[in-house]
């Protein structure tokens, strides 16, 4: 049994990733109960704050994806309530959640990240879409990858292989956010590296290689069993795997993250990892990457979550 009294798992929310968040919350709750912890799972509705004030949990595990779950808003409320939680603080979340800002930070510490342009919807319309998109293709070349500057689960994201595909990709992107990030697409091996700090500093778990059946790791490929093949650990040489691990830990540290994160990378033909984005509330579903990495490391997921919660509670006491 755990020395934690009771913990709260937050899941759901009102972002586009609500269903994934609910699945993550269920998984975390299940493994924590199996580890002997008294767990309550709650959504972020009007009853949340009164319930926390009436019965403060020892610690909170945030499995909210997108929106308030990763932009620091909910964590700011938890800090106002004096409740400890697993994960990065609000300031770090705000930096990491905005992909262009996160790319600028990791580039400043020497990491490779694809050349890109950030374009708000208003600028896209006001300056003339045709002219602006033409310049983007001239500047970055093809193929391109278009995605919302904030958010996750590949919602609104697409590969653009011809100039004619770019307008539709921008429209699809703007359906999920007001700002688009247009990157030079790097061909290579897609890898996710989870980072955890269980008390001895941030450590990378084994990298997970992602091979979607349709060639694109979109929403369906991420959350539908059988649509993607995963290799944990990734089929990389020891030297390249170590470079991926170093990249993820460097990004975690440079962005000021805490406890847990997941960095998404592309390894090009030369073996160079390229930073794409970082997730401060990694998915915890049956098809999510952090649980796969933990299993590959021989780490029980329930034990990992318990240690993270225990450390969060200890932080608050100190």
PDB file of C-alpha atoms in Angstrom:
ATOM      1  CA  UNK A   1       0.000   0.000   0.000  1.00  0.00           C
ATOM      2  CA  UNK A   2       1.052   3.600  -0.598  1.00  0.00           C
ATOM      3  CA  UNK A   3       1.759   6.190   2.059  1.00  0.00           C
ATOM      4  CA  UNK A   4      -0.299   8.651  -0.008  1.00  0.00           C
ATOM      5  CA  UNK A   5      -3.715   9.279   1.504  1.00  0.00           C
ATOM      6  CA  UNK A   6      -5.759   9.882  -1.615  1.00  0.00           C
ATOM      7  CA  UNK A   7      -4.968  11.320  -5.003  1.00  0.00           C
ATOM      8  CA  UNK A   8      -6.970  13.030  -7.694  1.00  0.00           C
ATOM      9  CA  UNK A   9      -6.715  12.243 -11.404  1.00  0.00           C
ATOM     10  CA  UNK A  10      -7.982  15.049 -13.642  1.00  0.00           C
ATOM     11  CA  UNK A  11      -9.354  13.915 -17.007  1.00  0.00           C
ATOM     12  CA  UNK A  12     -11.726  15.187 -19.656  1.00  0.00           C
ATOM     13  CA  UNK A  13     -11.898  18.938 -20.068  1.00  0.00           C
ATOM     14  CA  UNK A  14     -13.365  20.771 -23.031  1.00  0.00           C
ATOM     15  CA  UNK A  15     -10.544  20.587 -25.588  1.00  0.00           C
ATOM     16  CA  UNK A  16     -10.693  18.683 -28.873  1.00  0.00           C
ATOM     17  CA  UNK A  17      -8.723  15.968 -27.087  1.00  0.00           C
ATOM     18  CA  UNK A  18     -11.368  15.294 -24.435  1.00  0.00           C
ATOM     19  CA  UNK A  19     -11.976  11.648 -25.369  1.00  0.00           C
ATOM     20  CA  UNK A  20      -8.263  10.851 -25.354  1.00  0.00           C
ATOM     21  CA  UNK A  21      -7.934  12.570 -21.981  1.00  0.00           C
ATOM     22  CA  UNK A  22     -10.737  10.459 -20.516  1.00  0.00           C
ATOM     23  CA  UNK A  23      -8.982   7.316 -21.728  1.00  0.00           C
ATOM     24  CA  UNK A  24      -5.691   8.493 -20.229  1.00  0.00           C
ATOM     25  CA  UNK A  25      -7.412   9.251 -16.940  1.00  0.00           C
ATOM     26  CA  UNK A  26      -9.005   5.820 -16.785  1.00  0.00           C
ATOM     27  CA  UNK A  27      -5.666   4.123 -17.433  1.00  0.00           C
ATOM     28  CA  UNK A  28      -3.803   6.122 -14.794  1.00  0.00           C
ATOM     29  CA  UNK A  29      -6.578   5.544 -12.269  1.00  0.00           C
ATOM     30  CA  UNK A  30      -6.516   1.797 -12.936  1.00  0.00           C
ATOM     31  CA  UNK A  31      -2.749   1.396 -12.508  1.00  0.00           C
ATOM     32  CA  UNK A  32      -2.732   3.556  -9.381  1.00  0.00           C
ATOM     33  CA  UNK A  33      -5.519   1.518  -7.785  1.00  0.00           C
ATOM     34  CA  UNK A  34      -3.580  -1.624  -8.651  1.00  0.00           C
ATOM     35  CA  UNK A  35      -0.622  -0.042  -6.814  1.00  0.00           C
ATOM     36  CA  UNK A  36      -2.755   0.333  -3.687  1.00  0.00           C
ATOM     37  CA  UNK A  37      -3.604   4.024  -3.949  1.00  0.00           C
ATOM     38  CA  UNK A  38      -6.972   5.593  -3.140  1.00  0.00           C
ATOM     39  CA  UNK A  39      -7.867   7.363  -6.406  1.00  0.00           C
ATOM     40  CA  UNK A  40     -10.628   9.770  -7.333  1.00  0.00           C
ATOM     41  CA  UNK A  41     -11.128  10.743 -10.975  1.00  0.00           C
ATOM     42  CA  UNK A  42     -12.764  14.071 -11.782  1.00  0.00           C
ATOM     43  CA  UNK A  43     -13.552  16.235 -14.775  1.00  0.00           C
ATOM     44  CA  UNK A  44     -12.868  19.979 -14.847  1.00  0.00           C
ATOM     45  CA  UNK A  45     -16.370  21.266 -14.181  1.00  0.00           C
ATOM     46  CA  UNK A  46     -17.865  23.745 -11.710  1.00  0.00           C
ATOM     47  CA  UNK A  47     -17.802  21.197  -8.887  1.00  0.00           C
ATOM     48  CA  UNK A  48     -14.032  20.665  -9.038  1.00  0.00           C
ATOM     49  CA  UNK A  49     -12.822  23.585  -6.905  1.00  0.00           C
ATOM     50  CA  UNK A  50     -15.442  23.146  -4.135  1.00  0.00           C
ATOM     51  CA  UNK A  51     -14.639  19.438  -3.936  1.00  0.00           C
ATOM     52  CA  UNK A  52     -10.883  20.107  -3.652  1.00  0.00           C
ATOM     53  CA  UNK A  53     -11.467  22.721  -0.956  1.00  0.00           C
ATOM     54  CA  UNK A  54     -13.712  20.324   0.966  1.00  0.00           C
ATOM     55  CA  UNK A  55     -11.295  17.391   0.746  1.00  0.00           C
ATOM     56  CA  UNK A  56      -7.835  18.389  -0.526  1.00  0.00           C
ATOM     57  CA  UNK A  57      -5.996  15.499  -2.208  1.00  0.00           C
ATOM     58  CA  UNK A  58      -2.408  14.681  -1.323  1.00  0.00           C
ATOM     59  CA  UNK A  59      -1.487  15.200  -4.980  1.00  0.00           C
ATOM     60  CA  UNK A  60      -3.058  15.528  -8.423  1.00  0.00           C
ATOM     61  CA  UNK A  61      -2.165  13.664 -11.613  1.00  0.00           C
ATOM     62  CA  UNK A  62      -3.147  15.805 -14.608  1.00  0.00           C
ATOM     63  CA  UNK A  63      -4.156  13.768 -17.669  1.00  0.00           C
ATOM     64  CA  UNK A  64      -5.808  16.679 -19.465  1.00  0.00           C
ATOM     65  CA  UNK A  65      -4.580  16.990 -23.054  1.00  0.00           C
ATOM     66  CA  UNK A  66      -4.617  20.213 -25.077  1.00  0.00           C
ATOM     67  CA  UNK A  67      -6.089  23.510 -23.961  1.00  0.00           C
ATOM     68  CA  UNK A  68      -6.214  24.147 -20.253  1.00  0.00           C
ATOM     69  CA  UNK A  69      -4.541  20.833 -19.476  1.00  0.00           C
ATOM     70  CA  UNK A  70      -1.244  21.808 -21.080  1.00  0.00           C
ATOM     71  CA  UNK A  71      -1.260  25.609 -21.325  1.00  0.00           C
ATOM     72  CA  UNK A  72      -0.816  26.094 -17.578  1.00  0.00           C
ATOM     73  CA  UNK A  73      -4.339  27.281 -16.778  1.00  0.00           C
ATOM     74  CA  UNK A  74      -5.527  24.338 -14.664  1.00  0.00           C
ATOM     75  CA  UNK A  75      -2.138  24.133 -12.965  1.00  0.00           C
ATOM     76  CA  UNK A  76      -2.442  27.804 -12.023  1.00  0.00           C
ATOM     77  CA  UNK A  77      -5.751  27.007 -10.326  1.00  0.00           C
ATOM     78  CA  UNK A  78      -4.194  24.053  -8.495  1.00  0.00           C
ATOM     79  CA  UNK A  79      -1.441  26.357  -7.235  1.00  0.00           C
ATOM     80  CA  UNK A  80      -4.031  28.883  -6.046  1.00  0.00           C
ATOM     81  CA  UNK A  81      -5.648  26.054  -4.103  1.00  0.00           C
ATOM     82  CA  UNK A  82      -2.309  24.945  -2.663  1.00  0.00           C
ATOM     83  CA  UNK A  83      -2.635  21.467  -4.151  1.00  0.00           C
ATOM     84  CA  UNK A  84       0.518  19.699  -5.406  1.00  0.00           C
ATOM     85  CA  UNK A  85       0.446  18.109  -8.847  1.00  0.00           C
ATOM     86  CA  UNK A  86       2.632  16.058 -11.158  1.00  0.00           C
ATOM     87  CA  UNK A  87       4.291  17.937 -13.996  1.00  0.00           C
ATOM     88  CA  UNK A  88       5.591  21.293 -15.135  1.00  0.00           C
ATOM     89  CA  UNK A  89       4.565  24.560 -13.520  1.00  0.00           C
ATOM     90  CA  UNK A  90       2.291  27.049 -15.356  1.00  0.00           C
ATOM     91  CA  UNK A  91       5.085  29.218 -16.761  1.00  0.00           C
ATOM     92  CA  UNK A  92       6.931  26.275 -18.267  1.00  0.00           C
ATOM     93  CA  UNK A  93       3.679  24.877 -19.648  1.00  0.00           C
ATOM     94  CA  UNK A  94       2.913  28.100 -21.467  1.00  0.00           C
ATOM     95  CA  UNK A  95       6.297  28.055 -23.182  1.00  0.00           C
ATOM     96  CA  UNK A  96       6.198  24.357 -24.099  1.00  0.00           C
ATOM     97  CA  UNK A  97       2.567  24.390 -25.252  1.00  0.00           C
ATOM     98  CA  UNK A  98       3.291  27.027 -27.903  1.00  0.00           C
ATOM     99  CA  UNK A  99       5.226  25.065 -30.517  1.00  0.00           C
ATOM    100  CA  UNK A 100       6.978  28.034 -32.202  1.00  0.00           C
ATOM    101  CA  UNK A 101       8.158  29.311 -28.813  1.00  0.00           C
ATOM    102  CA  UNK A 102       9.352  25.857 -27.759  1.00  0.00           C
ATOM    103  CA  UNK A 103      11.250  25.508 -31.048  1.00  0.00           C
ATOM    104  CA  UNK A 104      12.970  28.855 -30.458  1.00  0.00           C
ATOM    105  CA  UNK A 105      14.029  27.797 -26.948  1.00  0.00           C
ATOM    106  CA  UNK A 106      15.484  24.445 -27.982  1.00  0.00           C
ATOM    107  CA  UNK A 107      17.215  26.004 -30.980  1.00  0.00           C
ATOM    108  CA  UNK A 108      18.888  28.467 -28.598  1.00  0.00           C
ATOM    109  CA  UNK A 109      20.550  25.561 -26.758  1.00  0.00           C
ATOM    110  CA  UNK A 110      21.835  23.971 -29.944  1.00  0.00           C
ATOM    111  CA  UNK A 111      19.162  21.421 -30.826  1.00  0.00           C
ATOM    112  CA  UNK A 112      18.141  20.850 -34.427  1.00  0.00           C
ATOM    113  CA  UNK A 113      14.542  21.681 -35.344  1.00  0.00           C
ATOM    114  CA  UNK A 114      13.020  22.077 -38.830  1.00  0.00           C
ATOM    115  CA  UNK A 115      13.010  25.547 -40.370  1.00  0.00           C
ATOM    116  CA  UNK A 116       9.512  26.996 -40.092  1.00  0.00           C
ATOM    117  CA  UNK A 117       7.126  29.921 -40.475  1.00  0.00           C
ATOM    118  CA  UNK A 118       4.412  30.843 -37.976  1.00  0.00           C
ATOM    119  CA  UNK A 119       1.314  32.408 -39.512  1.00  0.00           C
ATOM    120  CA  UNK A 120      -1.768  33.684 -37.627  1.00  0.00           C
ATOM    121  CA  UNK A 121      -5.064  33.337 -39.467  1.00  0.00           C
ATOM    122  CA  UNK A 122      -5.572  37.114 -39.596  1.00  0.00           C
ATOM    123  CA  UNK A 123      -2.216  37.662 -41.295  1.00  0.00           C
ATOM    124  CA  UNK A 124      -2.950  34.828 -43.691  1.00  0.00           C
ATOM    125  CA  UNK A 125      -6.155  36.557 -44.813  1.00  0.00           C
ATOM    126  CA  UNK A 126      -5.122  40.213 -44.547  1.00  0.00           C
ATOM    127  CA  UNK A 127      -1.954  39.949 -46.626  1.00  0.00           C
ATOM    128  CA  UNK A 128      -3.406  37.724 -49.328  1.00  0.00           C
ATOM    129  CA  UNK A 129      -3.297  33.975 -48.976  1.00  0.00           C
ATOM    130  CA  UNK A 130      -2.003  33.225 -52.465  1.00  0.00           C
ATOM    131  CA  UNK A 131       1.007  35.543 -52.250  1.00  0.00           C
ATOM    132  CA  UNK A 132       1.926  34.489 -48.697  1.00  0.00           C
ATOM    133  CA  UNK A 133       1.669  30.767 -49.418  1.00  0.00           C
ATOM    134  CA  UNK A 134       3.739  31.173 -52.552  1.00  0.00           C
ATOM    135  CA  UNK A 135       6.518  32.797 -50.579  1.00  0.00           C
ATOM    136  CA  UNK A 136       6.378  30.049 -47.957  1.00  0.00           C
ATOM    137  CA  UNK A 137       6.911  27.385 -50.608  1.00  0.00           C
ATOM    138  CA  UNK A 138       9.781  29.399 -52.110  1.00  0.00           C
ATOM    139  CA  UNK A 139      11.398  29.887 -48.709  1.00  0.00           C
ATOM    140  CA  UNK A 140      10.968  26.460 -47.128  1.00  0.00           C
ATOM    141  CA  UNK A 141      10.614  24.239 -50.180  1.00  0.00           C
ATOM    142  CA  UNK A 142       8.539  21.059 -50.363  1.00  0.00           C
ATOM    143  CA  UNK A 143       7.371  18.882 -48.739  1.00  0.00           C
ATOM    144  CA  UNK A 144       5.997  20.818 -45.758  1.00  0.00           C
ATOM    145  CA  UNK A 145       4.231  19.886 -42.536  1.00  0.00           C
ATOM    146  CA  UNK A 146       1.363  22.119 -41.369  1.00  0.00           C
ATOM    147  CA  UNK A 147      -0.029  21.979 -37.830  1.00  0.00           C
ATOM    148  CA  UNK A 148      -1.681  24.261 -35.264  1.00  0.00           C
ATOM    149  CA  UNK A 149       0.829  26.217 -33.177  1.00  0.00           C
ATOM    150  CA  UNK A 150      -0.908  24.874 -30.082  1.00  0.00           C
ATOM    151  CA  UNK A 151      -2.647  21.588 -29.396  1.00  0.00           C
ATOM    152  CA  UNK A 152      -1.851  17.937 -29.918  1.00  0.00           C
ATOM    153  CA  UNK A 153      -3.006  14.528 -31.150  1.00  0.00           C
ATOM    154  CA  UNK A 154      -2.159  15.631 -34.727  1.00  0.00           C
ATOM    155  CA  UNK A 155      -5.520  17.397 -34.992  1.00  0.00           C
ATOM    156  CA  UNK A 156      -5.402  19.836 -37.914  1.00  0.00           C
ATOM    157  CA  UNK A 157      -1.988  18.548 -39.001  1.00  0.00           C
ATOM    158  CA  UNK A 158      -1.076  17.377 -42.502  1.00  0.00           C
ATOM    159  CA  UNK A 159       1.810  16.767 -44.888  1.00  0.00           C
ATOM    160  CA  UNK A 160       1.934  19.012 -47.952  1.00  0.00           C
ATOM    161  CA  UNK A 161       3.803  17.509 -50.910  1.00  0.00           C
ATOM    162  CA  UNK A 162       2.698  19.947 -53.635  1.00  0.00           C
ATOM    163  CA  UNK A 163       2.030  23.687 -53.617  1.00  0.00           C
ATOM    164  CA  UNK A 164      -1.568  22.989 -54.634  1.00  0.00           C
ATOM    165  CA  UNK A 165      -2.161  21.083 -51.366  1.00  0.00           C
ATOM    166  CA  UNK A 166      -1.069  23.942 -49.118  1.00  0.00           C
ATOM    167  CA  UNK A 167      -4.295  26.072 -49.098  1.00  0.00           C
ATOM    168  CA  UNK A 168      -6.441  23.107 -48.004  1.00  0.00           C
ATOM    169  CA  UNK A 169      -3.891  22.186 -45.350  1.00  0.00           C
ATOM    170  CA  UNK A 170      -4.030  25.733 -43.958  1.00  0.00           C
ATOM    171  CA  UNK A 171      -7.836  25.658 -43.830  1.00  0.00           C
ATOM    172  CA  UNK A 172      -7.735  22.315 -42.014  1.00  0.00           C
ATOM    173  CA  UNK A 173      -5.175  23.666 -39.574  1.00  0.00           C
ATOM    174  CA  UNK A 174      -7.182  26.821 -38.809  1.00  0.00           C
ATOM    175  CA  UNK A 175     -10.168  24.641 -37.898  1.00  0.00           C
ATOM    176  CA  UNK A 176      -8.228  23.682 -34.744  1.00  0.00           C
ATOM    177  CA  UNK A 177      -6.347  26.877 -33.935  1.00  0.00           C
ATOM    178  CA  UNK A 178      -5.873  30.500 -34.917  1.00  0.00           C
ATOM    179  CA  UNK A 179      -2.154  30.175 -35.698  1.00  0.00           C
ATOM    180  CA  UNK A 180      -0.446  27.756 -38.075  1.00  0.00           C
ATOM    181  CA  UNK A 181       3.091  26.422 -37.843  1.00  0.00           C
ATOM    182  CA  UNK A 182       4.434  25.518 -41.276  1.00  0.00           C
ATOM    183  CA  UNK A 183       7.623  23.452 -41.088  1.00  0.00           C
ATOM    184  CA  UNK A 184       9.997  22.018 -43.627  1.00  0.00           C
ATOM    185  CA  UNK A 185       9.122  18.315 -43.598  1.00  0.00           C
ATOM    186  CA  UNK A 186      12.036  16.103 -42.598  1.00  0.00           C
ATOM    187  CA  UNK A 187      11.959  12.583 -44.006  1.00  0.00           C
ATOM    188  CA  UNK A 188      13.131   9.984 -41.549  1.00  0.00           C
ATOM    189  CA  UNK A 189      12.270   7.760 -38.596  1.00  0.00           C
ATOM    190  CA  UNK A 190       9.625   9.140 -36.254  1.00  0.00           C
ATOM    191  CA  UNK A 191      10.610   8.645 -32.625  1.00  0.00           C
ATOM    192  CA  UNK A 192       9.120   9.669 -29.272  1.00  0.00           C
ATOM    193  CA  UNK A 193      11.304   9.927 -26.183  1.00  0.00           C
ATOM    194  CA  UNK A 194       9.672  10.162 -22.769  1.00  0.00           C
ATOM    195  CA  UNK A 195      11.585  11.788 -19.920  1.00  0.00           C
ATOM    196  CA  UNK A 196      10.880  11.103 -16.245  1.00  0.00           C
ATOM    197  CA  UNK A 197      12.444  12.354 -13.043  1.00  0.00           C
ATOM    198  CA  UNK A 198      11.965   9.844 -10.241  1.00  0.00           C
ATOM    199  CA  UNK A 199      14.308  11.605  -7.868  1.00  0.00           C
ATOM    200  CA  UNK A 200      17.709  11.514  -9.547  1.00  0.00           C
ATOM    201  CA  UNK A 201      17.241  14.097 -12.283  1.00  0.00           C
ATOM    202  CA  UNK A 202      15.535  13.793 -15.679  1.00  0.00           C
ATOM    203  CA  UNK A 203      16.221  10.480 -17.448  1.00  0.00           C
ATOM    204  CA  UNK A 204      15.110   9.396 -20.910  1.00  0.00           C
ATOM    205  CA  UNK A 205      13.143   6.176 -21.229  1.00  0.00           C
ATOM    206  CA  UNK A 206      13.864   3.986 -24.279  1.00  0.00           C
ATOM    207  CA  UNK A 207      12.842   5.715 -27.526  1.00  0.00           C
ATOM    208  CA  UNK A 208       9.686   4.432 -29.216  1.00  0.00           C
ATOM    209  CA  UNK A 209       9.681   4.171 -33.023  1.00  0.00           C
ATOM    210  CA  UNK A 210       6.397   4.978 -34.755  1.00  0.00           C
ATOM    211  CA  UNK A 211       5.456   3.328 -38.078  1.00  0.00           C
ATOM    212  CA  UNK A 212       1.870   4.242 -39.098  1.00  0.00           C
ATOM    213  CA  UNK A 213       0.188   1.963 -41.652  1.00  0.00           C
ATOM    214  CA  UNK A 214      -0.826   4.895 -43.864  1.00  0.00           C
ATOM    215  CA  UNK A 215       2.491   6.699 -43.514  1.00  0.00           C
ATOM    216  CA  UNK A 216       1.058   9.558 -41.427  1.00  0.00           C
ATOM    217  CA  UNK A 217       0.776   9.469 -37.629  1.00  0.00           C
ATOM    218  CA  UNK A 218      -2.605  11.214 -37.513  1.00  0.00           C
ATOM    219  CA  UNK A 219      -5.388  11.064 -34.918  1.00  0.00           C
ATOM    220  CA  UNK A 220      -6.714   7.685 -36.093  1.00  0.00           C
ATOM    221  CA  UNK A 221      -3.218   6.215 -36.252  1.00  0.00           C
ATOM    222  CA  UNK A 222      -2.510   7.399 -32.716  1.00  0.00           C
ATOM    223  CA  UNK A 223      -5.601   6.111 -30.975  1.00  0.00           C
ATOM    224  CA  UNK A 224      -6.919   3.179 -33.025  1.00  0.00           C
ATOM    225  CA  UNK A 225      -5.343  -0.134 -32.131  1.00  0.00           C
ATOM    226  CA  UNK A 226      -3.695  -1.820 -35.112  1.00  0.00           C
ATOM    227  CA  UNK A 227      -3.315   1.326 -37.238  1.00  0.00           C
ATOM    228  CA  UNK A 228       0.313   1.886 -36.236  1.00  0.00           C
ATOM    229  CA  UNK A 229       3.248  -0.402 -35.546  1.00  0.00           C
ATOM    230  CA  UNK A 230       5.456   0.552 -32.616  1.00  0.00           C
ATOM    231  CA  UNK A 231       8.948  -0.578 -31.747  1.00  0.00           C
ATOM    232  CA  UNK A 232      10.000  -0.123 -28.128  1.00  0.00           C
ATOM    233  CA  UNK A 233      12.879   0.306 -28.013  1.00  0.00           C
ATOM    234  CA  UNK A 234      13.234   1.904 -31.441  1.00  0.00           C
ATOM    235  CA  UNK A 235      15.299   0.169 -34.121  1.00  0.00           C
ATOM    236  CA  UNK A 236      18.182   2.616 -33.814  1.00  0.00           C
ATOM    237  CA  UNK A 237      21.876   2.143 -33.313  1.00  0.00           C
ATOM    238  CA  UNK A 238      23.071   2.671 -29.735  1.00  0.00           C
ATOM    239  CA  UNK A 239      24.742   5.919 -30.799  1.00  0.00           C
ATOM    240  CA  UNK A 240      21.612   7.356 -32.430  1.00  0.00           C
ATOM    241  CA  UNK A 241      19.391   6.186 -29.570  1.00  0.00           C
ATOM    242  CA  UNK A 242      21.726   7.981 -27.160  1.00  0.00           C
ATOM    243  CA  UNK A 243      21.533  11.147 -29.293  1.00  0.00           C
ATOM    244  CA  UNK A 244      17.728  10.988 -29.178  1.00  0.00           C
ATOM    245  CA  UNK A 245      17.808  10.573 -25.405  1.00  0.00           C
ATOM    246  CA  UNK A 246      20.177  13.515 -25.033  1.00  0.00           C
ATOM    247  CA  UNK A 247      17.960  15.667 -27.247  1.00  0.00           C
ATOM    248  CA  UNK A 248      14.865  14.893 -25.176  1.00  0.00           C
ATOM    249  CA  UNK A 249      16.562  15.527 -21.825  1.00  0.00           C
ATOM    250  CA  UNK A 250      18.090  18.758 -23.145  1.00  0.00           C
ATOM    251  CA  UNK A 251      14.680  19.959 -24.364  1.00  0.00           C
ATOM    252  CA  UNK A 252      13.059  18.990 -21.047  1.00  0.00           C
ATOM    253  CA  UNK A 253      15.693  20.947 -19.129  1.00  0.00           C
ATOM    254  CA  UNK A 254      15.853  23.983 -21.434  1.00  0.00           C
ATOM    255  CA  UNK A 255      12.078  24.390 -21.303  1.00  0.00           C
ATOM    256  CA  UNK A 256      12.056  24.205 -17.513  1.00  0.00           C
ATOM    257  CA  UNK A 257       9.879  21.108 -17.398  1.00  0.00           C
ATOM    258  CA  UNK A 258       9.412  18.906 -14.366  1.00  0.00           C
ATOM    259  CA  UNK A 259       8.611  15.280 -13.508  1.00  0.00           C
ATOM    260  CA  UNK A 260       7.540  14.019 -16.932  1.00  0.00           C
ATOM    261  CA  UNK A 261       7.463  15.010 -20.596  1.00  0.00           C
ATOM    262  CA  UNK A 262       7.546  13.451 -24.048  1.00  0.00           C
ATOM    263  CA  UNK A 263       9.582  14.845 -26.934  1.00  0.00           C
ATOM    264  CA  UNK A 264       8.688  14.000 -30.522  1.00  0.00           C
ATOM    265  CA  UNK A 265      11.599  13.710 -32.942  1.00  0.00           C
ATOM    266  CA  UNK A 266      12.448  12.846 -36.526  1.00  0.00           C
ATOM    267  CA  UNK A 267      15.761  11.082 -37.112  1.00  0.00           C
ATOM    268  CA  UNK A 268      17.003  11.892 -40.621  1.00  0.00           C
ATOM    269  CA  UNK A 269      19.032   9.652 -42.930  1.00  0.00           C
ATOM    270  CA  UNK A 270      22.306  10.881 -41.397  1.00  0.00           C
ATOM    271  CA  UNK A 271      21.166   9.887 -37.889  1.00  0.00           C
ATOM    272  CA  UNK A 272      20.543  13.474 -36.731  1.00  0.00           C
ATOM    273  CA  UNK A 273      17.520  13.908 -34.398  1.00  0.00           C
ATOM    274  CA  UNK A 274      15.291  16.903 -35.149  1.00  0.00           C
ATOM    275  CA  UNK A 275      13.059  18.302 -32.378  1.00  0.00           C
ATOM    276  CA  UNK A 276       9.412  18.634 -33.428  1.00  0.00           C
ATOM    277  CA  UNK A 277       7.508  19.369 -30.220  1.00  0.00           C
ATOM    278  CA  UNK A 278       7.217  18.465 -26.555  1.00  0.00           C
ATOM    279  CA  UNK A 279       4.213  17.293 -24.562  1.00  0.00           C
ATOM    280  CA  UNK A 280       3.884  18.212 -20.869  1.00  0.00           C
ATOM    281  CA  UNK A 281       0.954  15.829 -20.276  1.00  0.00           C
ATOM    282  CA  UNK A 282       1.831  12.750 -22.337  1.00  0.00           C
ATOM    283  CA  UNK A 283      -0.948  10.380 -23.315  1.00  0.00           C
ATOM    284  CA  UNK A 284      -1.444   7.411 -21.011  1.00  0.00           C
ATOM    285  CA  UNK A 285      -3.865   5.318 -23.083  1.00  0.00           C
ATOM    286  CA  UNK A 286      -3.351   1.728 -24.211  1.00  0.00           C
ATOM    287  CA  UNK A 287      -1.794   2.996 -27.466  1.00  0.00           C
ATOM    288  CA  UNK A 288       0.180   5.881 -25.946  1.00  0.00           C
ATOM    289  CA  UNK A 289       3.937   6.133 -26.123  1.00  0.00           C
ATOM    290  CA  UNK A 290       5.021   6.798 -22.536  1.00  0.00           C
ATOM    291  CA  UNK A 291       3.489   3.547 -21.207  1.00  0.00           C
ATOM    292  CA  UNK A 292       5.241   1.657 -24.016  1.00  0.00           C
ATOM    293  CA  UNK A 293       8.545   3.290 -23.120  1.00  0.00           C
ATOM    294  CA  UNK A 294       8.067   2.481 -19.441  1.00  0.00           C
ATOM    295  CA  UNK A 295       7.405  -1.170 -20.262  1.00  0.00           C
ATOM    296  CA  UNK A 296      10.501  -1.277 -22.496  1.00  0.00           C
ATOM    297  CA  UNK A 297      12.516   0.069 -19.544  1.00  0.00           C
ATOM    298  CA  UNK A 298      11.102  -2.612 -17.233  1.00  0.00           C
ATOM    299  CA  UNK A 299       9.281   0.081 -15.257  1.00  0.00           C
ATOM    300  CA  UNK A 300       5.816  -0.707 -13.908  1.00  0.00           C
ATOM    301  CA  UNK A 301       3.477   2.109 -14.975  1.00  0.00           C
ATOM    302  CA  UNK A 302       1.590   2.156 -11.692  1.00  0.00           C
ATOM    303  CA  UNK A 303       4.819   2.352  -9.725  1.00  0.00           C
ATOM    304  CA  UNK A 304       6.089   5.161 -11.969  1.00  0.00           C
ATOM    305  CA  UNK A 305       2.893   7.174 -11.452  1.00  0.00           C
ATOM    306  CA  UNK A 306       3.003   6.507  -7.700  1.00  0.00           C
ATOM    307  CA  UNK A 307       6.575   7.796  -7.428  1.00  0.00           C
ATOM    308  CA  UNK A 308       5.712  10.939  -9.406  1.00  0.00           C
ATOM    309  CA  UNK A 309       2.746  11.638  -7.121  1.00  0.00           C
ATOM    310  CA  UNK A 310       4.813  10.970  -3.994  1.00  0.00           C
ATOM    311  CA  UNK A 311       7.473  13.405  -5.207  1.00  0.00           C
ATOM    312  CA  UNK A 312       4.823  16.052  -5.950  1.00  0.00           C
ATOM    313  CA  UNK A 313       3.369  15.673  -2.458  1.00  0.00           C
ATOM    314  CA  UNK A 314       6.848  15.875  -0.910  1.00  0.00           C
ATOM    315  CA  UNK A 315       7.570  19.070  -2.884  1.00  0.00           C
ATOM    316  CA  UNK A 316       4.552  20.711  -1.346  1.00  0.00           C
ATOM    317  CA  UNK A 317       5.534  19.664   2.174  1.00  0.00           C
ATOM    318  CA  UNK A 318       9.035  21.076   1.750  1.00  0.00           C
TER     319      UNK A 318
END
